[in-house]
PDB file of C-alpha atoms in Angstrom:
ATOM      1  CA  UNK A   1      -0.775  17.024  -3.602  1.00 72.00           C
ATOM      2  CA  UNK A   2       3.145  17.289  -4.307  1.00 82.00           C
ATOM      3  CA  UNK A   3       3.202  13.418  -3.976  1.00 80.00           C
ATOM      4  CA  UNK A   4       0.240  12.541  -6.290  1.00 78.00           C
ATOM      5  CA  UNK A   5       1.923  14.808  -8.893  1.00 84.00           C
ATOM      6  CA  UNK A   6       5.363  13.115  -8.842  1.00 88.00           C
ATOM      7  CA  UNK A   7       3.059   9.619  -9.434  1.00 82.00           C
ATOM      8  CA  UNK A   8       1.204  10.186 -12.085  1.00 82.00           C
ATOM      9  CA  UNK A   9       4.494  11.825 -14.073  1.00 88.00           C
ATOM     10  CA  UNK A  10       6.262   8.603 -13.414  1.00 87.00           C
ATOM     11  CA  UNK A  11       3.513   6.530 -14.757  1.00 84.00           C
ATOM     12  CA  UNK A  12       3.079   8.843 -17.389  1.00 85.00           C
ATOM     13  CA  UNK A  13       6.937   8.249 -18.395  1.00 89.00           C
ATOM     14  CA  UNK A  14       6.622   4.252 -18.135  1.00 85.00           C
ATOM     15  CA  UNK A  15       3.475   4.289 -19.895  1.00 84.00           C
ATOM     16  CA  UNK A  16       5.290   6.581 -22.932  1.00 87.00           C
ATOM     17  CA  UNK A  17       8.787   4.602 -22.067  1.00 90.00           C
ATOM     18  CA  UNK A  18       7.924   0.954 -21.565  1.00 86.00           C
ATOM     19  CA  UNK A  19       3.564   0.435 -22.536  1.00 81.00           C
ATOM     20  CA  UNK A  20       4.475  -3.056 -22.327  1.00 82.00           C
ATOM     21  CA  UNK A  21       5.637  -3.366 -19.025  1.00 80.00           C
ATOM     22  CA  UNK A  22       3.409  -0.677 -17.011  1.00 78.00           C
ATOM     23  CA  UNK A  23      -0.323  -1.317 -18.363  1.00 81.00           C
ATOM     24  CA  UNK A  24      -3.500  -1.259 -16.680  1.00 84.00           C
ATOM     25  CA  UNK A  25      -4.639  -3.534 -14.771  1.00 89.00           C
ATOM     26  CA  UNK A  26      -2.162  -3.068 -12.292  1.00 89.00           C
ATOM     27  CA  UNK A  27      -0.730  -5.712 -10.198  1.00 92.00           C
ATOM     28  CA  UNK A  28       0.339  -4.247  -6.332  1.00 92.00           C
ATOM     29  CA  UNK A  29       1.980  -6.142  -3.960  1.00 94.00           C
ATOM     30  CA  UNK A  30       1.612  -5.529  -0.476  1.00 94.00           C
ATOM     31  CA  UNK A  31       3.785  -6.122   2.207  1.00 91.00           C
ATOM     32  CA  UNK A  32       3.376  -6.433   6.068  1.00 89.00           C
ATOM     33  CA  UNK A  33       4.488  -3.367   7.328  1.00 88.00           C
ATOM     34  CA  UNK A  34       2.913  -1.182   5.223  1.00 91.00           C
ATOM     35  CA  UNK A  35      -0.030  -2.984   5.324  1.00 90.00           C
ATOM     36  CA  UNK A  36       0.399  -2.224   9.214  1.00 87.00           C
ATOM     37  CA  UNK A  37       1.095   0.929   9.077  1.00 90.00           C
ATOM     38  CA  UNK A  38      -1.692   1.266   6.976  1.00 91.00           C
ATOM     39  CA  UNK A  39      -4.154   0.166   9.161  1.00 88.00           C
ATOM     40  CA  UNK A  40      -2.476   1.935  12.131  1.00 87.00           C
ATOM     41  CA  UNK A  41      -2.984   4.648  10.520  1.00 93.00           C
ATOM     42  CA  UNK A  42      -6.446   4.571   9.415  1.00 93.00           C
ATOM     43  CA  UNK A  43      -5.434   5.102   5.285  1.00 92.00           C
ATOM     44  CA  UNK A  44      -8.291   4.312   2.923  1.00 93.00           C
ATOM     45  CA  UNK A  45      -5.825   2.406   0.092  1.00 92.00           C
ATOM     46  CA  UNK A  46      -7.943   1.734  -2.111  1.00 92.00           C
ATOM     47  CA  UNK A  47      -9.156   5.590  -2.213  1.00 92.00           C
ATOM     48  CA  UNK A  48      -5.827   6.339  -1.719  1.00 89.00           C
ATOM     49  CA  UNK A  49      -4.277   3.992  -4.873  1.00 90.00           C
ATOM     50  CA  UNK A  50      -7.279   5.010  -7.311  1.00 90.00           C
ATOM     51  CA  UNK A  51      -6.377   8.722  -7.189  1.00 86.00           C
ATOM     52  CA  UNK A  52      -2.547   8.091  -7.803  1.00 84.00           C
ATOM     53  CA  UNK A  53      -3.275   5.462 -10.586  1.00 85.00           C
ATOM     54  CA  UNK A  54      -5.884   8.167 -12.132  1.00 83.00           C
ATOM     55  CA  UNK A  55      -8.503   5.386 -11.390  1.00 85.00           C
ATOM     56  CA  UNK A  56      -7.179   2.702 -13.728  1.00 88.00           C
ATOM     57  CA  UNK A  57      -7.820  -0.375 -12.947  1.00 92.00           C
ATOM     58  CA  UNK A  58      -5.589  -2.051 -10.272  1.00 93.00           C
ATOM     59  CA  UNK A  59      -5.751  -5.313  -8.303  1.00 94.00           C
ATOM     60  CA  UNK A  60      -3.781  -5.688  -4.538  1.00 94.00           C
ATOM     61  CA  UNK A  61      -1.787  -8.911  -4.408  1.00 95.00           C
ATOM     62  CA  UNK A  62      -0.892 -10.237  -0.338  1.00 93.00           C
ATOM     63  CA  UNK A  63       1.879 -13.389   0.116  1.00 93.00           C
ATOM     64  CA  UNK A  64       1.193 -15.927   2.365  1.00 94.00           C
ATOM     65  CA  UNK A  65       3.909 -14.954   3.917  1.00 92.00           C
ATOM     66  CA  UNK A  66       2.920 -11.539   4.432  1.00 91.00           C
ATOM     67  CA  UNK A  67      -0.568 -12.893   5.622  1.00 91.00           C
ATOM     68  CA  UNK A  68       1.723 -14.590   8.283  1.00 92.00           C
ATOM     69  CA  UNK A  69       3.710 -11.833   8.943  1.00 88.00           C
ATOM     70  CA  UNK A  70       0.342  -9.637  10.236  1.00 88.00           C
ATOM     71  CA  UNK A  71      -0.916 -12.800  11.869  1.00 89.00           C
ATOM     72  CA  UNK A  72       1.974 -12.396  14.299  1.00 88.00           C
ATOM     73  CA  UNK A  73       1.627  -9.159  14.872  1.00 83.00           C
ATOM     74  CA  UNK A  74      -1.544  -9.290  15.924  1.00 83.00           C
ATOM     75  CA  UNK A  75      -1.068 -11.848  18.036  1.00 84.00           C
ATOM     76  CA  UNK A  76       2.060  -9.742  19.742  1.00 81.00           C
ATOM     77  CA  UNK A  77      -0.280  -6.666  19.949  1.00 77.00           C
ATOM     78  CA  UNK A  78      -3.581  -8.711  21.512  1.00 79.00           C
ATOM     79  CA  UNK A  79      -0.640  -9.965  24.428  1.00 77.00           C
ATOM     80  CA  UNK A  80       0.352  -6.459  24.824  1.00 74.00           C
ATOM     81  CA  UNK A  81      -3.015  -5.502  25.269  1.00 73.00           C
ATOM     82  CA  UNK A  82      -4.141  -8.130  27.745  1.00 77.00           C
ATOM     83  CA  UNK A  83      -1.208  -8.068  29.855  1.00 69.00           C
ATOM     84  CA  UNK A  84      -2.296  -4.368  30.384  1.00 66.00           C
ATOM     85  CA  UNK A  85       1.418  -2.658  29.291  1.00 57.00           C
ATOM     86  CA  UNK A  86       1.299   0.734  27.703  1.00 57.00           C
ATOM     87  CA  UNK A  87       4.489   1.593  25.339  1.00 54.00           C
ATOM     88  CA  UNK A  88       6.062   4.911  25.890  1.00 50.00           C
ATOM     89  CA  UNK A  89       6.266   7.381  23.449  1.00 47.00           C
ATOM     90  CA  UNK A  90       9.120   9.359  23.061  1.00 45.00           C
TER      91      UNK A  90
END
């Protein structure tokens, strides 16, 4: 994968460039929309993260926040649902 690639030669140039500022165990913050569009889209991230990181070691960091953030959104997509309205695609 074309993406995968272009990862791992950026890590490989901070890990030659700066070792003391991109190291193992990595810290990755998540934020709401991705986190949404994530789970919209059915991604396995942690699958997903290990292959691009080469499977170092790697921790996933939420803000409250952010924890608020998808609160609301699924309490905007449980009304939608109840209330029985279908978006349109275009």
């Amino acid at each position: 994968n074309l993406r995968i690639k272009s990862s791992r030669r950026t890590l490989q140039f901070y890990r030659l460039n700066a070792p003391h500022i991109v190291k193992s165990p990595y810290k990755i913050l998540l934020d709401g929309t991705f986190l949404a569009a994530s789970i919209r889209n059915k991604v396995p991230l942690h699958d997903r993260f290990s292959k691009t990181l080469q499977h170092a070691e790697f921790t996933f960091y939420v803000t409250r926040s952010t924890l608020v953030e998808l609160g609301n959104l699924a309490e905007e997509a449980e009304k939608v649902n109840k209330s029985g309205v279908r978006g349109k695609r275009t």
